[in-house]
PDB file of C-alpha atoms in Angstrom:
ATOM      1  CA  MET C   1    -191.360 -26.529  16.635  1.00 74.00           C
ATOM      2  CA  THR C   2    -187.726 -26.239  15.061  1.00 90.00           C
ATOM      3  CA  VAL C   3    -184.916 -28.679  17.128  1.00 93.00           C
ATOM      4  CA  GLU C   4    -181.274 -27.383  17.499  1.00 98.00           C
ATOM      5  CA  THR C   5    -179.702 -30.362  18.874  1.00 98.00           C
ATOM      6  CA  SER C   6    -180.396 -33.713  18.494  1.00 98.00           C
ATOM      7  CA  VAL C   7    -178.532 -35.857  21.022  1.00 98.00           C
ATOM      8  CA  ILE C   8    -178.530 -39.704  20.095  1.00 98.00           C
ATOM      9  CA  ILE C   9    -178.084 -42.834  23.206  1.00 98.00           C
ATOM     10  CA  ALA C  10    -177.968 -45.840  21.683  1.00 97.00           C
ATOM     11  CA  VAL C  11    -178.590 -48.861  24.294  1.00 97.00           C
ATOM     12  CA  ARG C  12    -178.609 -52.350  25.103  1.00 96.00           C
ATOM     13  CA  ASN C  13    -179.135 -53.755  28.840  1.00 95.00           C
ATOM     14  CA  GLY C  14    -177.965 -49.841  29.801  1.00 95.00           C
ATOM     15  CA  GLU C  15    -180.109 -49.837  33.287  1.00 96.00           C
ATOM     16  CA  ARG C  16    -177.477 -48.607  35.401  1.00 95.00           C
ATOM     17  CA  PHE C  17    -176.373 -46.105  33.803  1.00 95.00           C
ATOM     18  CA  LEU C  18    -178.974 -44.819  31.106  1.00 97.00           C
ATOM     19  CA  THR C  19    -180.557 -42.225  33.633  1.00 98.00           C
ATOM     20  CA  GLU C  20    -177.785 -40.666  34.819  1.00 97.00           C
ATOM     21  CA  ALA C  21    -176.784 -40.041  31.039  1.00 98.00           C
ATOM     22  CA  VAL C  22    -179.835 -39.010  29.734  1.00 98.00           C
ATOM     23  CA  ASN C  23    -180.216 -36.168  32.576  1.00 98.00           C
ATOM     24  CA  SER C  24    -176.964 -34.955  31.769  1.00 98.00           C
ATOM     25  CA  ALA C  25    -177.832 -33.836  28.615  1.00 98.00           C
ATOM     26  CA  LEU C  26    -181.393 -32.431  29.148  1.00 98.00           C
ATOM     27  CA  ALA C  27    -179.908 -30.216  32.034  1.00 98.00           C
ATOM     28  CA  GLN C  28    -177.734 -28.893  29.326  1.00 98.00           C
ATOM     29  CA  LEU C  29    -179.771 -29.061  26.634  1.00 98.00           C
ATOM     30  CA  ASP C  30    -183.120 -26.206  25.326  1.00 98.00           C
ATOM     31  CA  PRO C  31    -186.726 -27.034  25.712  1.00 97.00           C
ATOM     32  CA  THR C  32    -187.353 -27.577  22.184  1.00 97.00           C
ATOM     33  CA  ASP C  33    -184.108 -29.933  21.757  1.00 98.00           C
ATOM     34  CA  GLU C  34    -184.396 -33.510  21.891  1.00 98.00           C
ATOM     35  CA  VAL C  35    -182.803 -36.478  23.128  1.00 98.00           C
ATOM     36  CA  LEU C  36    -183.060 -40.173  21.143  1.00 98.00           C
ATOM     37  CA  VAL C  37    -182.786 -42.747  22.796  1.00 98.00           C
ATOM     38  CA  VAL C  38    -182.403 -45.913  20.660  1.00 98.00           C
ATOM     39  CA  ASP C  39    -182.763 -49.504  22.169  1.00 98.00           C
ATOM     40  CA  ASP C  40    -181.300 -51.625  20.771  1.00 97.00           C
ATOM     41  CA  GLY C  41    -182.759 -55.207  21.561  1.00 96.00           C
ATOM     42  CA  SER C  42    -182.092 -54.618  25.060  1.00 97.00           C
ATOM     43  CA  THR C  43    -183.651 -57.150  27.956  1.00 97.00           C
ATOM     44  CA  ASP C  44    -183.010 -55.915  30.959  1.00 97.00           C
ATOM     45  CA  GLY C  45    -185.262 -52.896  32.838  1.00 97.00           C
ATOM     46  CA  THR C  46    -183.847 -50.690  29.958  1.00 97.00           C
ATOM     47  CA  ARG C  47    -187.230 -49.884  28.791  1.00 96.00           C
ATOM     48  CA  SER C  48    -188.808 -49.323  32.205  1.00 96.00           C
ATOM     49  CA  VAL C  49    -185.653 -46.998  33.064  1.00 97.00           C
ATOM     50  CA  VAL C  50    -186.656 -44.494  30.291  1.00 96.00           C
ATOM     51  CA  ALA C  51    -189.877 -44.557  31.381  1.00 95.00           C
ATOM     52  CA  THR C  52    -189.203 -42.953  34.444  1.00 96.00           C
ATOM     53  CA  ILE C  53    -188.088 -39.979  32.882  1.00 96.00           C
ATOM     54  CA  ARG C  54    -190.899 -37.203  32.517  1.00 94.00           C
ATOM     55  CA  ASP C  55    -189.181 -35.307  29.467  1.00 97.00           C
ATOM     56  CA  PRO C  56    -191.428 -34.781  26.764  1.00 97.00           C
ATOM     57  CA  ARG C  57    -187.698 -34.379  25.284  1.00 98.00           C
ATOM     58  CA  VAL C  58    -186.606 -37.394  25.005  1.00 98.00           C
ATOM     59  CA  ARG C  59    -187.648 -40.309  22.830  1.00 97.00           C
ATOM     60  CA  VAL C  60    -187.498 -43.838  22.756  1.00 97.00           C
ATOM     61  CA  LEU C  61    -186.788 -45.518  19.563  1.00 98.00           C
ATOM     62  CA  THR C  62    -187.188 -49.428  18.847  1.00 97.00           C
ATOM     63  CA  GLY C  63    -183.471 -50.320  17.121  1.00 97.00           C
ATOM     64  CA  ALA C  64    -183.292 -53.362  14.705  1.00 94.00           C
ATOM     65  CA  ALA C  65    -180.659 -55.769  18.085  1.00 94.00           C
ATOM     66  CA  LYS C  66    -178.013 -55.711  14.954  1.00 95.00           C
ATOM     67  CA  GLY C  67    -175.520 -53.323  17.268  1.00 93.00           C
ATOM     68  CA  VAL C  68    -173.900 -49.736  18.264  1.00 94.00           C
ATOM     69  CA  SER C  69    -173.594 -48.511  14.679  1.00 95.00           C
ATOM     70  CA  SER C  70    -177.045 -50.051  13.320  1.00 97.00           C
ATOM     71  CA  ALA C  71    -178.718 -48.011  16.822  1.00 97.00           C
ATOM     72  CA  ARG C  72    -176.892 -44.821  16.126  1.00 97.00           C
ATOM     73  CA  ASN C  73    -177.869 -44.882  12.087  1.00 98.00           C
ATOM     74  CA  ILE C  74    -181.716 -45.314  13.315  1.00 98.00           C
ATOM     75  CA  GLY C  75    -181.132 -41.863  15.795  1.00 98.00           C
ATOM     76  CA  LEU C  76    -179.588 -40.392  12.634  1.00 98.00           C
ATOM     77  CA  ALA C  77    -182.227 -41.181  10.681  1.00 98.00           C
ATOM     78  CA  ALA C  78    -184.897 -39.503  13.234  1.00 98.00           C
ATOM     79  CA  ALA C  79    -183.206 -36.577  14.505  1.00 98.00           C
ATOM     80  CA  ARG C  80    -184.289 -32.943  13.364  1.00 98.00           C
ATOM     81  CA  GLY C  81    -181.794 -31.143  15.220  1.00 98.00           C
ATOM     82  CA  ALA C  82    -178.895 -29.001  12.375  1.00 98.00           C
ATOM     83  CA  LEU C  83    -176.418 -29.979  15.387  1.00 98.00           C
ATOM     84  CA  ILE C  84    -176.027 -33.849  16.658  1.00 98.00           C
ATOM     85  CA  ALA C  85    -173.869 -35.436  19.011  1.00 98.00           C
ATOM     86  CA  PHE C  86    -173.704 -39.183  20.321  1.00 98.00           C
ATOM     87  CA  LEU C  87    -173.468 -39.990  23.680  1.00 98.00           C
ATOM     88  CA  ASP C  88    -173.032 -43.263  25.593  1.00 95.00           C
ATOM     89  CA  HIS C  89    -175.559 -45.054  27.563  1.00 95.00           C
ATOM     90  CA  ASP C  90    -172.677 -44.872  30.653  1.00 94.00           C
ATOM     91  CA  ASP C  91    -171.416 -41.806  29.694  1.00 96.00           C
ATOM     92  CA  VAL C  92    -171.806 -38.006  30.959  1.00 97.00           C
ATOM     93  CA  TRP C  93    -171.311 -34.841  29.939  1.00 98.00           C
ATOM     94  CA  PRO C  94    -169.869 -32.822  32.056  1.00 97.00           C
ATOM     95  CA  ALA C  95    -171.166 -29.284  33.068  1.00 96.00           C
ATOM     96  CA  GLY C  96    -170.342 -26.292  30.732  1.00 97.00           C
ATOM     97  CA  ARG C  97    -170.173 -29.028  28.378  1.00 97.00           C
ATOM     98  CA  HIS C  98    -173.013 -28.042  25.480  1.00 98.00           C
ATOM     99  CA  GLU C  99    -172.822 -23.986  25.622  1.00 98.00           C
ATOM    100  CA  ALA C 100    -169.056 -24.285  25.255  1.00 98.00           C
ATOM    101  CA  LEU C 101    -169.313 -26.585  22.259  1.00 98.00           C
ATOM    102  CA  ARG C 102    -172.271 -24.608  20.212  1.00 98.00           C
ATOM    103  CA  GLY C 103    -170.907 -21.130  21.018  1.00 98.00           C
ATOM    104  CA  ALA C 104    -167.924 -22.464  18.947  1.00 98.00           C
ATOM    105  CA  LEU C 105    -170.396 -23.387  16.198  1.00 98.00           C
ATOM    106  CA  SER C 106    -171.880 -20.587  16.521  1.00 98.00           C
ATOM    107  CA  ALA C 107    -168.734 -17.735  16.115  1.00 98.00           C
ATOM    108  CA  ASN C 108    -167.247 -19.848  13.274  1.00 97.00           C
ATOM    109  CA  PRO C 109    -169.831 -21.036  10.451  1.00 96.00           C
ATOM    110  CA  SER C 110    -167.117 -22.688   8.558  1.00 96.00           C
ATOM    111  CA  LEU C 111    -166.906 -25.080  11.365  1.00 97.00           C
ATOM    112  CA  GLY C 112    -168.275 -28.951  10.858  1.00 97.00           C
ATOM    113  CA  ALA C 113    -167.545 -30.451  14.861  1.00 97.00           C
ATOM    114  CA  ALA C 114    -166.375 -29.072  18.249  1.00 97.00           C
ATOM    115  CA  TYR C 115    -164.816 -31.189  20.729  1.00 95.00           C
ATOM    116  CA  GLY C 116    -163.958 -30.794  23.765  1.00 95.00           C
ATOM    117  CA  ARG C 117    -161.048 -32.990  25.873  1.00 93.00           C
ATOM    118  CA  LEU C 118    -162.103 -35.904  27.659  1.00 91.00           C
ATOM    119  CA  ARG C 119    -162.303 -36.857  31.492  1.00 91.00           C
ATOM    120  CA  PHE C 120    -162.392 -40.689  32.802  1.00 86.00           C
ATOM    121  CA  ILE C 121    -165.027 -41.851  35.340  1.00 88.00           C
ATOM    122  CA  TYR C 122    -163.798 -44.717  37.479  1.00 85.00           C
ATOM    123  CA  GLU C 123    -166.325 -47.340  39.438  1.00 86.00           C
ATOM    124  CA  PRO C 124    -165.397 -49.309  41.797  1.00 87.00           C
ATOM    125  CA  ASP C 125    -165.736 -52.332  39.095  1.00 83.00           C
ATOM    126  CA  ALA C 126    -163.806 -51.022  36.647  1.00 75.00           C
ATOM    127  CA  ARG C 127    -160.812 -53.366  35.416  1.00 70.00           C
ATOM    128  CA  PRO C 128    -157.668 -52.782  35.073  1.00 62.00           C
ATOM    129  CA  TYR C 129    -157.326 -51.570  31.517  1.00 58.00           C
ATOM    130  CA  ALA C 130    -154.176 -52.625  29.304  1.00 50.00           C
ATOM    131  CA  LEU C 131    -152.783 -48.678  28.256  1.00 52.00           C
ATOM    132  CA  GLY C 132    -153.105 -48.391  32.140  1.00 49.00           C
ATOM    133  CA  ARG C 133    -154.508 -45.817  34.323  1.00 55.00           C
ATOM    134  CA  PHE C 134    -156.380 -42.038  32.669  1.00 55.00           C
ATOM    135  CA  ASP C 135    -156.806 -39.430  35.468  1.00 57.00           C
ATOM    136  CA  GLY C 136    -157.007 -35.701  34.621  1.00 54.00           C
ATOM    137  CA  THR C 137    -158.262 -34.823  31.111  1.00 59.00           C
ATOM    138  CA  HIS C 138    -156.452 -35.432  27.674  1.00 60.00           C
ATOM    139  CA  ILE C 139    -157.450 -34.215  24.344  1.00 67.00           C
ATOM    140  CA  CYS C 140    -159.014 -37.040  22.209  1.00 67.00           C
ATOM    141  CA  PRO C 141    -161.288 -35.800  19.244  1.00 64.00           C
ATOM    142  CA  GLN C 142    -163.614 -38.731  19.780  1.00 82.00           C
ATOM    143  CA  ILE C 143    -167.280 -39.271  18.808  1.00 92.00           C
ATOM    144  CA  GLY C 144    -168.815 -38.433  22.176  1.00 95.00           C
ATOM    145  CA  THR C 145    -165.837 -35.546  22.986  1.00 96.00           C
ATOM    146  CA  ALA C 146    -168.168 -33.693  20.159  1.00 96.00           C
ATOM    147  CA  LEU C 147    -171.025 -31.702  18.660  1.00 98.00           C
ATOM    148  CA  PHE C 148    -171.438 -31.753  14.981  1.00 98.00           C
ATOM    149  CA  ARG C 149    -173.515 -29.672  12.262  1.00 98.00           C
ATOM    150  CA  ARG C 150    -175.798 -32.159  10.823  1.00 98.00           C
ATOM    151  CA  LYS C 151    -174.756 -31.467   7.383  1.00 98.00           C
ATOM    152  CA  ALA C 152    -171.020 -32.134   7.849  1.00 97.00           C
ATOM    153  CA  LEU C 153    -172.464 -35.225   9.194  1.00 98.00           C
ATOM    154  CA  ASP C 154    -174.035 -35.515   6.203  1.00 97.00           C
ATOM    155  CA  ARG C 155    -171.292 -35.418   3.782  1.00 97.00           C
ATOM    156  CA  VAL C 156    -170.506 -39.613   4.481  1.00 96.00           C
ATOM    157  CA  ALA C 157    -172.551 -42.577   4.987  1.00 94.00           C
ATOM    158  CA  GLY C 158    -173.625 -43.545   8.297  1.00 96.00           C
ATOM    159  CA  PHE C 159    -172.024 -46.030  10.723  1.00 96.00           C
ATOM    160  CA  ASP C 160    -170.493 -48.841   9.003  1.00 93.00           C
ATOM    161  CA  GLU C 161    -172.898 -51.693  10.464  1.00 94.00           C
ATOM    162  CA  ALA C 162    -170.360 -54.334   9.819  1.00 88.00           C
ATOM    163  CA  MET C 163    -168.440 -53.382  12.455  1.00 82.00           C
ATOM    164  CA  MET C 164    -169.239 -54.219  15.866  1.00 75.00           C
ATOM    165  CA  THR C 165    -166.731 -52.317  17.786  1.00 80.00           C
ATOM    166  CA  GLY C 166    -164.108 -49.082  16.540  1.00 84.00           C
ATOM    167  CA  GLU C 167    -167.317 -47.925  13.790  1.00 89.00           C
ATOM    168  CA  ASP C 168    -166.790 -44.924  16.246  1.00 89.00           C
ATOM    169  CA  VAL C 169    -162.686 -44.376  14.381  1.00 88.00           C
ATOM    170  CA  ASP C 170    -163.906 -45.447  11.197  1.00 90.00           C
ATOM    171  CA  TYR C 171    -166.712 -42.951  11.301  1.00 93.00           C
ATOM    172  CA  PHE C 172    -164.643 -39.905  13.000  1.00 89.00           C
ATOM    173  CA  LEU C 173    -161.509 -41.103   9.962  1.00 89.00           C
ATOM    174  CA  ARG C 174    -163.610 -41.319   7.514  1.00 92.00           C
ATOM    175  CA  LEU C 175    -165.614 -37.159   8.594  1.00 94.00           C
ATOM    176  CA  GLU C 176    -161.465 -36.306   8.169  1.00 91.00           C
ATOM    177  CA  GLU C 177    -161.384 -37.663   4.650  1.00 91.00           C
ATOM    178  CA  ALA C 178    -163.979 -35.685   3.810  1.00 94.00           C
ATOM    179  CA  GLY C 179    -162.504 -32.732   5.064  1.00 94.00           C
ATOM    180  CA  VAL C 180    -165.035 -31.836   7.807  1.00 96.00           C
ATOM    181  CA  SER C 181    -163.220 -29.378  10.065  1.00 95.00           C
ATOM    182  CA  LYS C 182    -163.050 -28.935  13.774  1.00 94.00           C
ATOM    183  CA  ALA C 183    -161.734 -26.885  16.566  1.00 94.00           C
ATOM    184  CA  LEU C 184    -160.806 -28.077  20.253  1.00 94.00           C
ATOM    185  CA  CYS C 185    -162.447 -26.128  22.566  1.00 95.00           C
ATOM    186  CA  GLU C 186    -161.275 -25.108  26.663  1.00 92.00           C
ATOM    187  CA  VAL C 187    -163.917 -27.464  28.172  1.00 95.00           C
ATOM    188  CA  ASP C 188    -163.890 -31.275  29.297  1.00 94.00           C
ATOM    189  CA  GLY C 189    -166.792 -32.879  26.119  1.00 96.00           C
ATOM    190  CA  LEU C 190    -167.318 -36.034  27.720  1.00 96.00           C
ATOM    191  CA  ALA C 191    -166.894 -38.159  30.976  1.00 94.00           C
ATOM    192  CA  TYR C 192    -166.471 -41.387  30.015  1.00 89.00           C
ATOM    193  CA  ARG C 193    -167.039 -44.487  32.088  1.00 91.00           C
ATOM    194  CA  ARG C 194    -164.578 -46.952  33.139  1.00 82.00           C
ATOM    195  CA  HIS C 195    -166.949 -50.243  34.572  1.00 75.00           C
ATOM    196  CA  GLY C 196    -166.821 -53.835  34.543  1.00 67.00           C
ATOM    197  CA  SER C 197    -168.887 -53.652  31.518  1.00 69.00           C
ATOM    198  CA  ASN C 198    -166.589 -51.898  29.050  1.00 56.00           C
ATOM    199  CA  ILE C 199    -166.063 -53.553  25.998  1.00 62.00           C
ATOM    200  CA  THR C 200    -162.647 -52.028  25.970  1.00 61.00           C
ATOM    201  CA  ASN C 201    -162.005 -54.100  29.101  1.00 49.00           C
ATOM    202  CA  ASP C 202    -161.494 -56.780  26.454  1.00 57.00           C
ATOM    203  CA  PHE C 203    -157.830 -55.181  25.229  1.00 57.00           C
ATOM    204  CA  ASN C 204    -157.211 -58.142  22.191  1.00 63.00           C
ATOM    205  CA  THR C 205    -160.634 -57.239  20.894  1.00 63.00           C
ATOM    206  CA  MET C 206    -160.082 -54.141  21.082  1.00 58.00           C
ATOM    207  CA  LYS C 207    -156.045 -54.150  18.762  1.00 60.00           C
ATOM    208  CA  LEU C 208    -157.823 -56.933  16.581  1.00 64.00           C
ATOM    209  CA  ALA C 209    -161.044 -54.353  15.980  1.00 65.00           C
ATOM    210  CA  MET C 210    -158.761 -51.675  14.431  1.00 67.00           C
ATOM    211  CA  LEU C 211    -157.336 -54.234  11.714  1.00 72.00           C
ATOM    212  CA  PRO C 212    -160.781 -53.559   9.895  1.00 73.00           C
ATOM    213  CA  VAL C 213    -160.178 -49.685  10.537  1.00 71.00           C
ATOM    214  CA  LEU C 214    -156.896 -49.780   9.068  1.00 73.00           C
ATOM    215  CA  ARG C 215    -157.742 -51.529   6.562  1.00 77.00           C
ATOM    216  CA  ARG C 216    -161.163 -49.185   5.605  1.00 77.00           C
ATOM    217  CA  ARG C 217    -158.706 -46.169   5.501  1.00 73.00           C
ATOM    218  CA  LEU C 218    -155.865 -47.829   3.817  1.00 77.00           C
ATOM    219  CA  SER C 219    -158.804 -49.190   0.699  1.00 76.00           C
ATOM    220  CA  ARG C 220    -159.860 -45.998   0.532  1.00 79.00           C
ATOM    221  CA  VAL C 221    -156.806 -44.017  -0.283  1.00 73.00           C
ATOM    222  CA  ARG C 222    -155.687 -46.386  -2.635  1.00 76.00           C
ATOM    223  CA  ASP C 223    -159.361 -45.294  -4.381  1.00 75.00           C
ATOM    224  CA  ARG C 224    -158.357 -42.124  -4.299  1.00 74.00           C
ATOM    225  CA  GLN C 225    -155.171 -42.141  -5.512  1.00 67.00           C
ATOM    226  CA  PRO C 226    -155.321 -40.934  -9.620  1.00 66.00           C
ATOM    227  CA  ALA C 227    -154.578 -44.674 -11.892  1.00 53.00           C
ATOM    228  CA  ARG C 228    -151.421 -45.243 -13.749  1.00 56.00           C
ATOM    229  CA  GLY C 229    -150.787 -44.651 -17.218  1.00 51.00           C
TER     230      GLY C 229
END
């Protein structure tokens, strides 16, 4: 059986929103595609929730309880698709997303990734965001908004498992540095959910998380510069 698309969902204690996330992807995938749910040491009812989704395209993998980077890398190692997408357990694929992004890649074989706009969903328990409230849609090249060719992802190492936050930004930057080309499609690529448990609720933590991302980028830039005689 040939798998065209693999969707990797890393989750820890995601029983509240996981079903909606998985179903939003399943509704747009082909019968031979797959959704890999990587359970990274959940202690709530995550496993029970997944068990209620009676779809043979869903595979549950056991993570190492080492964080989202490790879980995504486990998903990547097990994925069989030529196209790869990453979906957080509390986010949702907007309708028409997969068809548009897959179509863009099919129409242009030189593209390594296609991405769409970012839309926000606000739950009643969403905390005030330090950067303000974002309504409507936004152009934001973010991991979850994109559909990647597997061969493009193979040009870089996996997610940095030493990073607990900012790992997705680091990964996206490394893909750009590797010359992976991308295109923006006129479609909402992801509905990002704001709720009381978002890691981004702690703005100070998020600011500090960007420091190692910048350090890593600067280090790579220096390494690429020719030595001075």
